[in-house]
Short mmCIF file of C-alpha atoms in Angstrom, two decimals:
data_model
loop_
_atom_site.label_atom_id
_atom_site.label_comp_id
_atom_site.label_asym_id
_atom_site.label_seq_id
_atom_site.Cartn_x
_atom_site.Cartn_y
_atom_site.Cartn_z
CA UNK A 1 115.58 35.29 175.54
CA UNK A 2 118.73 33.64 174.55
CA UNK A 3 118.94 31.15 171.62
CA UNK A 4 119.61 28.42 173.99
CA UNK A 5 116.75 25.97 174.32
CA UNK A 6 115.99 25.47 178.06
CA UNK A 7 116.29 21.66 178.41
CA UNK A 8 116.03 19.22 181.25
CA UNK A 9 116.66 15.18 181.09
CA UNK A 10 113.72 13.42 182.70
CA UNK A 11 113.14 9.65 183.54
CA UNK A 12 109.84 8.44 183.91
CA UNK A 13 108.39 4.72 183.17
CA UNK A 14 105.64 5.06 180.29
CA UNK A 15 103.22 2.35 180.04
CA UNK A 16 105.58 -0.04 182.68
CA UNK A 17 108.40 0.86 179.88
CA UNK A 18 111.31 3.10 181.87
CA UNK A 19 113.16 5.83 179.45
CA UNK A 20 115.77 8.40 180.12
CA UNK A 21 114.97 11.71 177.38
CA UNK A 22 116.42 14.93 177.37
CA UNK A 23 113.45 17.14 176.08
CA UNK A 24 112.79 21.23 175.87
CA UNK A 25 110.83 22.51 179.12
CA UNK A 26 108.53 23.86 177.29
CA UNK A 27 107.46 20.47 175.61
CA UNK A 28 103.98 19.29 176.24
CA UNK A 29 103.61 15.86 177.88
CA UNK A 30 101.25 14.68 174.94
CA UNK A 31 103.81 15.66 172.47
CA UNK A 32 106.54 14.12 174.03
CA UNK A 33 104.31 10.53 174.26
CA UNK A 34 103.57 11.10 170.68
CA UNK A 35 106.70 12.52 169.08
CA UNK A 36 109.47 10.90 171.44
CA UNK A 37 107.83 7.87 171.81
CA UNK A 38 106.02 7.38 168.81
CA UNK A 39 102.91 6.73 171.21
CA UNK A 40 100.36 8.65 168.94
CA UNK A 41 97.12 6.68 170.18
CA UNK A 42 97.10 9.61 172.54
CA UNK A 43 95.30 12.33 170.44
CA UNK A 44 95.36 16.91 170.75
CA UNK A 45 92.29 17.75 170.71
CA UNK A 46 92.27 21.14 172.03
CA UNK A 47 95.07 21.71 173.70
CA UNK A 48 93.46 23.99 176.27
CA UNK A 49 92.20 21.32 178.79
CA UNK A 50 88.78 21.04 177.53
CA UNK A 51 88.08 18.22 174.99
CA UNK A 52 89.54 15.30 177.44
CA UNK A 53 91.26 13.76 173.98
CA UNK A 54 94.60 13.47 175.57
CA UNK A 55 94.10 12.24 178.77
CA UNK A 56 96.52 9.72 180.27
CA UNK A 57 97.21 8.28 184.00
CA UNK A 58 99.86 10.08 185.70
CA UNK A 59 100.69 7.75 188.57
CA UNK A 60 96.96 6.27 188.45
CA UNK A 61 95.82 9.87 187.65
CA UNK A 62 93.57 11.16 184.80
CA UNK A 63 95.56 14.12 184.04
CA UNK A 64 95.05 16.26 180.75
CA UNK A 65 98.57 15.74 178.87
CA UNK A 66 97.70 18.48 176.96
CA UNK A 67 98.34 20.78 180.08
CA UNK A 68 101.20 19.04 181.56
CA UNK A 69 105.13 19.84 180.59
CA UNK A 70 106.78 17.04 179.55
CA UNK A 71 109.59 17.90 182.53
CA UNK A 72 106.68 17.39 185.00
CA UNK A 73 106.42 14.01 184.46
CA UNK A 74 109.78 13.30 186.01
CA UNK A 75 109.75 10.34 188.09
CA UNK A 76 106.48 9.63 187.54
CA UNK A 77 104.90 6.66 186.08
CA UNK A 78 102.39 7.29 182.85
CA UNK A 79 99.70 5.11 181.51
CA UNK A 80 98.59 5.79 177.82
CA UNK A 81 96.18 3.90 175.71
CA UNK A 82 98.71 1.97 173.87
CA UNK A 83 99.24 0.46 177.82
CA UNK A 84 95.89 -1.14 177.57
CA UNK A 85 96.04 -4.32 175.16
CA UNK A 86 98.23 -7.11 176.30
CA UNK A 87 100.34 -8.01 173.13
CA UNK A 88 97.56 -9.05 170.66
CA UNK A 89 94.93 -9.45 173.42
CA UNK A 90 92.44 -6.38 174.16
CA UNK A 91 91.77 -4.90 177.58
CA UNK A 92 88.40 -5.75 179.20
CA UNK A 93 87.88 -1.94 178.80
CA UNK A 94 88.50 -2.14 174.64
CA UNK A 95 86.64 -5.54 174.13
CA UNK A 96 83.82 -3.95 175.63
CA UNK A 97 84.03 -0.87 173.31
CA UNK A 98 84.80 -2.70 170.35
CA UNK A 99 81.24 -4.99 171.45
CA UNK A 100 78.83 -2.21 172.22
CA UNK A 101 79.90 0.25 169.25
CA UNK A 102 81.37 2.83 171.56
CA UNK A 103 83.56 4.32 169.12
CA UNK A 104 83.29 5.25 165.84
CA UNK A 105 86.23 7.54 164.25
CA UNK A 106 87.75 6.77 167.36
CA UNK A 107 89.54 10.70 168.18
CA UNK A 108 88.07 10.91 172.17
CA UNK A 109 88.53 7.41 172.39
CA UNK A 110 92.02 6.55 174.11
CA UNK A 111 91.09 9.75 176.43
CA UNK A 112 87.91 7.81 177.50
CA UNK A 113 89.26 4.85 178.32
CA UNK A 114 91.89 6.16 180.28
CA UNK A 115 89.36 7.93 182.56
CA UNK A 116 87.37 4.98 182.37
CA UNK A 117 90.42 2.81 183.75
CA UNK A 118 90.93 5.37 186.43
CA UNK A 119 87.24 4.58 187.63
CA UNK A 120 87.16 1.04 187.50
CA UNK A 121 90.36 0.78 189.01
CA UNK A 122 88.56 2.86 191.97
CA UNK A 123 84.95 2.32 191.93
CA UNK A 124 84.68 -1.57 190.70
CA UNK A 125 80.64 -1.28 190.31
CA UNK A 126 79.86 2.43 189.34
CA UNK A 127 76.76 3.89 188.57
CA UNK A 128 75.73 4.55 185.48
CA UNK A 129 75.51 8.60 186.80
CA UNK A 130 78.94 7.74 187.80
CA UNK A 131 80.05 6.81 184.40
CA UNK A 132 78.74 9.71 182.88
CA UNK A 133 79.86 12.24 185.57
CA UNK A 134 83.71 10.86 184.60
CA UNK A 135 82.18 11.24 180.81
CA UNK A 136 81.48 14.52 181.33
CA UNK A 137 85.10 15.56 181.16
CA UNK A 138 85.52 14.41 177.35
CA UNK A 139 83.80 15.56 174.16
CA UNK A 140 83.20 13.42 171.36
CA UNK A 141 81.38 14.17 167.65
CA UNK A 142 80.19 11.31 166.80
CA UNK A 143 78.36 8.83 168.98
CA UNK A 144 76.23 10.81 171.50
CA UNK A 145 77.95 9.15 174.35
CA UNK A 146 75.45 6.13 174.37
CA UNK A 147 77.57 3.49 173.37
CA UNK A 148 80.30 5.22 175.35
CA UNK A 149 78.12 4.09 178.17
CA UNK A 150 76.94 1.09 177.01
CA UNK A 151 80.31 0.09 176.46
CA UNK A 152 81.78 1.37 179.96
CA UNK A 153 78.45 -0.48 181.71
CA UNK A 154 79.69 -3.52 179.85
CA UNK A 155 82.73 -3.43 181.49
CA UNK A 156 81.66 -2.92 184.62
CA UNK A 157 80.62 -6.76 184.31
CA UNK A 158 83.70 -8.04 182.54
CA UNK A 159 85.27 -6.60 185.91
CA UNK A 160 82.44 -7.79 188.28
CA UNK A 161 83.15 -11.36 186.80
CA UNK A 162 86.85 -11.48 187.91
CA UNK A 163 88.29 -9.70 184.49
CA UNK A 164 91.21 -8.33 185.67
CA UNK A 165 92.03 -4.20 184.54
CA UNK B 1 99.29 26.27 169.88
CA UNK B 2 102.55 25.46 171.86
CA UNK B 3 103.88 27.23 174.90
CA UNK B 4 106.45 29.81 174.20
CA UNK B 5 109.82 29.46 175.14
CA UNK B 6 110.60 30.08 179.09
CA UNK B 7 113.64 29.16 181.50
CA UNK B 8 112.37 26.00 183.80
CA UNK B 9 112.56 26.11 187.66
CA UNK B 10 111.97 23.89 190.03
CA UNK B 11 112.27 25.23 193.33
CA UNK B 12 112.48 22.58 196.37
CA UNK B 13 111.98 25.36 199.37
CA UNK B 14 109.64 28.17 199.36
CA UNK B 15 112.58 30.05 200.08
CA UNK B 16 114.06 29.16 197.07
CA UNK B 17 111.08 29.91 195.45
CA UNK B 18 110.13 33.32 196.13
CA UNK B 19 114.26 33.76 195.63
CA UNK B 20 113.31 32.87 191.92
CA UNK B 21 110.51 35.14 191.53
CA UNK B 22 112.08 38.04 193.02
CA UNK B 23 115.46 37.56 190.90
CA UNK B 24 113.44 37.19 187.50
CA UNK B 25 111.06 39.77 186.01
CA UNK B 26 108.07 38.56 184.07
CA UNK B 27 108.01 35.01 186.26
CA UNK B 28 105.11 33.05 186.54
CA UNK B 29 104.36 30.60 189.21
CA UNK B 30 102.95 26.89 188.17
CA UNK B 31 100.71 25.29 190.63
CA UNK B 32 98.58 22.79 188.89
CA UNK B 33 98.63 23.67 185.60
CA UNK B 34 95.06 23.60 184.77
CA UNK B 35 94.23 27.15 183.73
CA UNK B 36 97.93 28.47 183.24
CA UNK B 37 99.19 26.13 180.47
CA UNK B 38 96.17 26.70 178.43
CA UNK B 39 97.14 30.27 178.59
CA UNK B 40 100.78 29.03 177.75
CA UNK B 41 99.32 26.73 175.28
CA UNK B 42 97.32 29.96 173.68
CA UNK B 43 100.10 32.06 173.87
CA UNK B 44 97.97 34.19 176.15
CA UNK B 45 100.44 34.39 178.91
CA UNK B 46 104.10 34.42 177.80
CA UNK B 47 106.58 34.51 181.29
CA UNK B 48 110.28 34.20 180.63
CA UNK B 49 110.58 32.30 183.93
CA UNK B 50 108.38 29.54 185.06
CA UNK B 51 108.75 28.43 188.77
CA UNK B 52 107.04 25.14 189.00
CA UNK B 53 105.84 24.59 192.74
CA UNK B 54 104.76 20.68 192.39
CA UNK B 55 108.36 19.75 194.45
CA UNK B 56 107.58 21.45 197.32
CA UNK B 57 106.05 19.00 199.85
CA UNK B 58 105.48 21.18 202.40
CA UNK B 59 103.18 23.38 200.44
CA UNK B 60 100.41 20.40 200.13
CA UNK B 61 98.41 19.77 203.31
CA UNK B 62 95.16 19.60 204.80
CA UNK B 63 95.00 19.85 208.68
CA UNK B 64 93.18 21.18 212.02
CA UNK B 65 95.51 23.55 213.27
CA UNK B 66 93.94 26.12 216.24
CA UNK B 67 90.59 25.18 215.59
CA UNK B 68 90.86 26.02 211.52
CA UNK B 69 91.24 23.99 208.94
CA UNK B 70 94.68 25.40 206.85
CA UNK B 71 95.23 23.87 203.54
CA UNK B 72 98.51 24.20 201.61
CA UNK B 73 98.05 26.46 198.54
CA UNK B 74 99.47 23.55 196.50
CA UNK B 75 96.82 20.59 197.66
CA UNK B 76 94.98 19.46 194.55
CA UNK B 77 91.60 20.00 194.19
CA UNK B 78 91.48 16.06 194.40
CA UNK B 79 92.61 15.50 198.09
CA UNK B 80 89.88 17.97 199.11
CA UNK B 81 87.38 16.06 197.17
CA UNK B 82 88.37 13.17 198.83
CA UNK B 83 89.20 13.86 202.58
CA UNK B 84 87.08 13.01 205.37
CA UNK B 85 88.27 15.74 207.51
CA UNK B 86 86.64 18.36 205.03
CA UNK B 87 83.41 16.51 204.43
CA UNK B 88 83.25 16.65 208.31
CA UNK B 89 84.21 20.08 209.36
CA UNK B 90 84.01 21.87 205.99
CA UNK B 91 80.87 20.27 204.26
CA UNK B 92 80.15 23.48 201.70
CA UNK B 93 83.59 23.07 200.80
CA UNK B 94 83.32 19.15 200.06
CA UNK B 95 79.96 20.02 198.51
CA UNK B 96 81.14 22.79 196.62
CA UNK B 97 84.59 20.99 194.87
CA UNK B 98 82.89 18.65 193.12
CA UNK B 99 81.31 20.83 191.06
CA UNK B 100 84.89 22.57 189.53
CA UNK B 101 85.78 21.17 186.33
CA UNK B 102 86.26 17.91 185.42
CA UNK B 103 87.84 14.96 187.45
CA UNK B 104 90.46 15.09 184.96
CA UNK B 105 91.31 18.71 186.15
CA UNK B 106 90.65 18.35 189.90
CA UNK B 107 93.62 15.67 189.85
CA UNK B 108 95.62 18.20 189.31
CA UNK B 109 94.45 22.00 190.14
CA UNK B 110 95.17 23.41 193.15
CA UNK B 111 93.16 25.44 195.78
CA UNK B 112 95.91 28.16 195.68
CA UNK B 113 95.75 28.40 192.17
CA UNK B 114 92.42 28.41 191.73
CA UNK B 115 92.08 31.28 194.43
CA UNK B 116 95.23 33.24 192.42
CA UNK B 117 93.67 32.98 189.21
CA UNK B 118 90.49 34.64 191.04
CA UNK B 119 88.14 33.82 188.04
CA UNK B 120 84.46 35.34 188.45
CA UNK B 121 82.30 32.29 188.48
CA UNK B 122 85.26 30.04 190.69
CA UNK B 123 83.97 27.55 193.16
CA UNK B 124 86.59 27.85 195.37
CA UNK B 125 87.14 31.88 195.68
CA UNK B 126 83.35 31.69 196.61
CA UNK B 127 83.58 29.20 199.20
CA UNK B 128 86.42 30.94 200.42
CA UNK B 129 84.46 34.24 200.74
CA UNK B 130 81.39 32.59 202.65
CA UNK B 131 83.85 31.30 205.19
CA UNK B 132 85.64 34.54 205.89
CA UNK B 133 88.72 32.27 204.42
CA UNK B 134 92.42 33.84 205.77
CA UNK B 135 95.01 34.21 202.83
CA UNK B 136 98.76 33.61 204.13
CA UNK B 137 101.18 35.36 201.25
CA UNK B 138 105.02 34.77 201.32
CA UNK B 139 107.30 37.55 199.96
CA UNK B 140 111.15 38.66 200.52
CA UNK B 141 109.66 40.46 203.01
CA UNK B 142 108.41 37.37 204.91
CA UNK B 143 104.84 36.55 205.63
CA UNK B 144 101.17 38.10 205.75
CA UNK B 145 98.19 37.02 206.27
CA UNK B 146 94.99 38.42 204.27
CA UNK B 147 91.41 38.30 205.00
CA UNK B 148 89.60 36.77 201.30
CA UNK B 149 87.30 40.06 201.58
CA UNK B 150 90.55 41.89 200.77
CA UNK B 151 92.03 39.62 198.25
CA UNK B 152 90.46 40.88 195.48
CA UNK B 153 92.16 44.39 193.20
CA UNK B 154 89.79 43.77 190.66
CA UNK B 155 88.64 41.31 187.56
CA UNK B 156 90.97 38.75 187.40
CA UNK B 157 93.63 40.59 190.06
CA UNK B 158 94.88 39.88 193.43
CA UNK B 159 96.43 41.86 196.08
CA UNK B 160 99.47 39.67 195.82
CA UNK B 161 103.03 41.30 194.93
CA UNK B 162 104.87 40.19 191.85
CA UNK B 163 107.57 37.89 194.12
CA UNK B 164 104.96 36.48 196.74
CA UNK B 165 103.37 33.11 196.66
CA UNK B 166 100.26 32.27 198.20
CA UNK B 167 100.72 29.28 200.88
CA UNK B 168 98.32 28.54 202.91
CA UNK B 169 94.36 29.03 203.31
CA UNK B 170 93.18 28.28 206.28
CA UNK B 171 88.97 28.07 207.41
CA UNK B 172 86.93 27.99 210.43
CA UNK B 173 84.48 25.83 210.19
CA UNK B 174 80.82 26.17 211.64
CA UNK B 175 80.21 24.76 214.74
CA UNK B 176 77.92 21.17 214.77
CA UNK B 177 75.03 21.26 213.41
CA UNK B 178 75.27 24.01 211.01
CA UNK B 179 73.36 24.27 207.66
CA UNK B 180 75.31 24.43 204.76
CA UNK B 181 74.41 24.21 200.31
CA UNK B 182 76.19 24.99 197.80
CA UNK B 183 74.66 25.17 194.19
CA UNK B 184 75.51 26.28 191.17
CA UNK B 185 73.78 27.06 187.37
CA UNK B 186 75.91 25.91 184.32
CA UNK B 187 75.09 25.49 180.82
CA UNK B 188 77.02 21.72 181.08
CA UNK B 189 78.31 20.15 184.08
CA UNK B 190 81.43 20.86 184.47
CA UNK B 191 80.92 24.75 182.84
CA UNK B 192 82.12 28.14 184.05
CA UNK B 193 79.25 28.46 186.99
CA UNK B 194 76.65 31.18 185.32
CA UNK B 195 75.76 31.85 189.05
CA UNK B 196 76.40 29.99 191.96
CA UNK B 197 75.13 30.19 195.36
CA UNK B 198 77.27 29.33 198.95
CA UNK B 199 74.32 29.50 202.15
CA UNK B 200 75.85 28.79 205.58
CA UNK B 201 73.41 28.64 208.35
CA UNK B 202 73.32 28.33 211.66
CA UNK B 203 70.17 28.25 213.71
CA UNK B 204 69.76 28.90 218.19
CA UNK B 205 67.75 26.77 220.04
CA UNK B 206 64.72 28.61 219.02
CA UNK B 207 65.05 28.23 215.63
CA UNK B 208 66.15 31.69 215.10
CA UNK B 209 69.32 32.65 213.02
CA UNK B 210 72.14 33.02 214.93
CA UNK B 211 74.36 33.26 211.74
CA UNK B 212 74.11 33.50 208.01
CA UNK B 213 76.12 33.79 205.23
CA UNK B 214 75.59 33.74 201.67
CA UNK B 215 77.95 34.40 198.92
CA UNK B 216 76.98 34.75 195.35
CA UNK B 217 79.62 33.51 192.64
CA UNK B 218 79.59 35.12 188.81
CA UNK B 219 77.50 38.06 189.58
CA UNK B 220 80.73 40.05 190.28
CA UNK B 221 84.40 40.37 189.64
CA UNK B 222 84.85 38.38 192.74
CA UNK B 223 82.47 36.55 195.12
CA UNK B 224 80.06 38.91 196.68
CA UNK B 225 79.02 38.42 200.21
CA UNK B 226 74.87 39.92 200.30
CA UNK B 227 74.70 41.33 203.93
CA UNK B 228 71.19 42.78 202.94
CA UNK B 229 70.15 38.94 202.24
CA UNK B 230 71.95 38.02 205.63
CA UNK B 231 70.48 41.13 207.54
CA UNK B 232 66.85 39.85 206.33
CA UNK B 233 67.65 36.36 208.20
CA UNK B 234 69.53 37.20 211.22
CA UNK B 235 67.86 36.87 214.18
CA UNK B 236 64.80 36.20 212.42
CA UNK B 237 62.91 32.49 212.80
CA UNK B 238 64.40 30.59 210.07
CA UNK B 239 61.05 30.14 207.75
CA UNK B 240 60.01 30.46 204.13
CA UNK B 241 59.30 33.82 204.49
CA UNK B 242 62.50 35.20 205.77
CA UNK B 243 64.60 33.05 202.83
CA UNK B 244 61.85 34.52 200.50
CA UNK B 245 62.97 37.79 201.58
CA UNK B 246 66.71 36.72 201.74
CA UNK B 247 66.42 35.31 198.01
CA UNK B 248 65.19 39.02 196.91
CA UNK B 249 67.79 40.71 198.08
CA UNK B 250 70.41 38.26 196.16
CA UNK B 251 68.25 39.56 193.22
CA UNK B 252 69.08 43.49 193.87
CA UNK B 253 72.86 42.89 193.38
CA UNK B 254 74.84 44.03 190.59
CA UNK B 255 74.86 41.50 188.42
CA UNK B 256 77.90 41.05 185.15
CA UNK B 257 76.38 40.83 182.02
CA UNK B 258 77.81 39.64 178.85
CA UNK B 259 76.68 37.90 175.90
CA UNK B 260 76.73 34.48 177.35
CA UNK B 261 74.30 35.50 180.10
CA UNK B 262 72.69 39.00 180.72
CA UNK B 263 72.62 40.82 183.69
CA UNK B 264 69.28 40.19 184.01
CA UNK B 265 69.42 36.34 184.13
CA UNK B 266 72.21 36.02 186.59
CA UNK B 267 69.70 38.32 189.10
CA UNK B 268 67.04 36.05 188.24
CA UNK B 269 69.52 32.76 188.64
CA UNK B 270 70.79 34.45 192.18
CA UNK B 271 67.07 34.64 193.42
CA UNK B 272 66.38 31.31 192.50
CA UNK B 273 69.18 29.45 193.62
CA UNK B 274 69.59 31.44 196.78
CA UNK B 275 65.74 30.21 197.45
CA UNK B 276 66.82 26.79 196.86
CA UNK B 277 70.20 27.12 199.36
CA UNK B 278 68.32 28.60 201.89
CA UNK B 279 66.04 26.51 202.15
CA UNK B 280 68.75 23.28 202.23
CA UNK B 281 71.13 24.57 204.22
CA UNK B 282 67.86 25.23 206.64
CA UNK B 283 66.88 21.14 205.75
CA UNK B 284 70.25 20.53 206.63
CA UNK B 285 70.37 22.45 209.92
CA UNK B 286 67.28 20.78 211.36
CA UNK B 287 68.11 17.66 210.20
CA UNK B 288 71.65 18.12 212.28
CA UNK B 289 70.39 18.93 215.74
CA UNK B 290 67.67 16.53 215.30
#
């Protein structure tokens, strides 16, 4: 291989935001949100597609960032977890986590909610073995999911009452 | 923990494409992503040419061509999951996709890759071996079409040359009123399958067994198709006794063992979910012509 880097410029909207970078091919989605951007709420857990800690929409889409090239994203649209809160105001999704204790040192977190938004967004009134079939896809240490549920279930009502997400 | 360094492509034509893969030693081709950039991510794989597939509409379909049902090598695992033509025609495959990884992952794998990659315990390579599945491979040469009994050259291998791509998989379904299951064993949802079952039945107007299939997944280095478990069916009146004797023979096979799950246990797991199939994808037939 020759000491040129392989570059491409991409253009994609991130969280509604549109930006122009030129970035290495072999850059990571994830690490172009967090280094480029500066949008580190989106976390590397694993970076093997397993732990779910990175996971942002791609056009509406969970997708693992982790296990998506930064060049891939071109032309698409990308929703992160720093997309949520409007200005000083939490999402629906956040108010209910920060309510029912579903987080604690926070690392799976902005994964979770984005999967979360992706259901809600679909399935306005899932079950609670819906919620934890979307669950399934991210690991976290510390809370035993409960809250995580709790907190998505909680939601789920902010939403059923006209909350918009 | 980063990929290595590789030249980028982005191929709008197959043409193009296979072009790129014939032109470039050590290429690899991206479909979704979802068990090659781990390997990137790893370092496990390191290609010097990447040839991204994602911009090539025409490889992403799902249609009723000739009585099959051909899906693009490139259509995410997603659109399966979610079409109503599959859950129609194809109901072991709708059954059978929502059990592959996580709905984070099945946004964006493919069918094609997943049958490329050819992994043991694969939900798709399985479901494509209990429906006699046909391959279609592009090369320079032009195009070939392979039955998924021959796909296989081993753990992990397929038949496919260096510069061809994998388009198109198409599937003839089972007529009305067929009896289909799928079910798998994993440690956690969303898991490598430990074993997994496909049962297709379909029964005459006698109740007898016109035609069976059933496929066992992570037993072997690819789905295994147990005509001794299909022999003990066919023709035979579809009762607990004749799936009793079916679910034995899914015990005889050679069964993989390593230290996440004997030999032993994946017979035992193949007896016991093949009993459970059967006997659904009997439920299911009855409950059809009904």
């Amino acid at each position: 291989m020759s000491d040129t880097v392989d570059e491409r410029e991409i253009t994609l909207a991130v969280n509604g935001v549109r930006c122009t970078r030129t970035v290495p091919t072999r850059l990571q989605l994830a690490d172009f949100l967090r280094q480029d951007l500066g949008l580190t709420g989106t976390h590397l857990g694993c970076e093997h597609g397993i732990c779910g800690a990175c996971t942002v929409l791609v056009d509406g889409c969970s997708a693992r960032s982790c296990l998506m090239l930064a060049v891939q994203a071109d032309g698409c649209e990308v929703t992160t977890v720093e997309g949520l809160a409007r200005g000083a105001e939490l999402h629906p999704l956040q108010r209910a986590f920060w309510e029912k204790h579903g987080l604690q040192c926070g690392f799976c977190t902005p994964g979770v909610l984005m999967s979360l938004l992706e259901l809600l967004r679909e399935v306005p009134d899932p079950t609670e073995a819906e919620v934890r079939d979307v669950l399934s896809g991210h690991l976290c240490r510390c809370t035993g999911y409960h809250n995580i549920v709790a907190s998505a279930l909680a939601a789920v009502v902010a939403v059923k009452s006209g909350e918009k997400i | 923990m980063k990929p290595p360094a590789f030249a980028y492509h982005t191929p709008g034509t197959l043409a193009e494409a296979i072009a790129l893969l014939s032109r470039n030693g050590n290429a690899r081709v991206l479909a979704g992503g979802q068990t090659l950039m781990p390997m990137l991510n790893l370092r496990i794989a390191s290609p010097d040419h990447l040839v991204d597939l994602g911009r090539i509409k025409e490889l992403a379909f799902i249609r009723e061509e000739r009585g099959e049902i051909a899906f693009g090598a490139m259509t995410r695992q997603r659109e399966i999951e979610r079409s109503e033509l599959v859950r129609q025609r194809v109901p072991l495959l709708a059954e059978a996709v929502r059990w592959i990884g996580h709905r984070q992952t099945r946004n964006r794998g493919t069918i094609g890759g997943s049958l490329c990659h050819l992994d043991p315990s694969a939900e798709l390579p399985a479901v494509a071996m209990a429906m006699d599945a046909t391959l279609r491979a592009v090369g320079p040469g032009g195009a070939r079409d392979i039955a998924m009994k021959d796909f296989s050259a081993g753990f992990m291998t397929t038949v496919l040359a260096a510069q061809e791509v994998l388009t198109e998989i198409r599937i003839r379904p089972w007529p009305a009123g067929h009896g289909w299951a799928f079910l798998e064993f994993a440690r956690r949802r969303g898991d490598f399958a430990v074993v997994s079952v496909c049962a297709l039945l379909q029964l005459d107007a006698t109740g007898c067994v016109e035609r069976v299939s059933v496929t066992l997944g992570g037993v072997g280095t690819a789905p295994v198709r147990v005509a001794e478990a299909e022999r003990a069916l066919t023709g035979r009146p579809c009762d607990g006794e004749a799936i009793e004797r079916a679910a034995k023979a899914c015990a005889t096979v050679d069964a993989l063992g390593d230290p996440y799950a004997p030999s032993w246990y994946r017979k035992r797991l193949a007896e016991t979910l093949s009993l459970r199939a059967l006997a659904l994808a009997a439920q299911r037939t009855q409950r059809a012509s009904r």
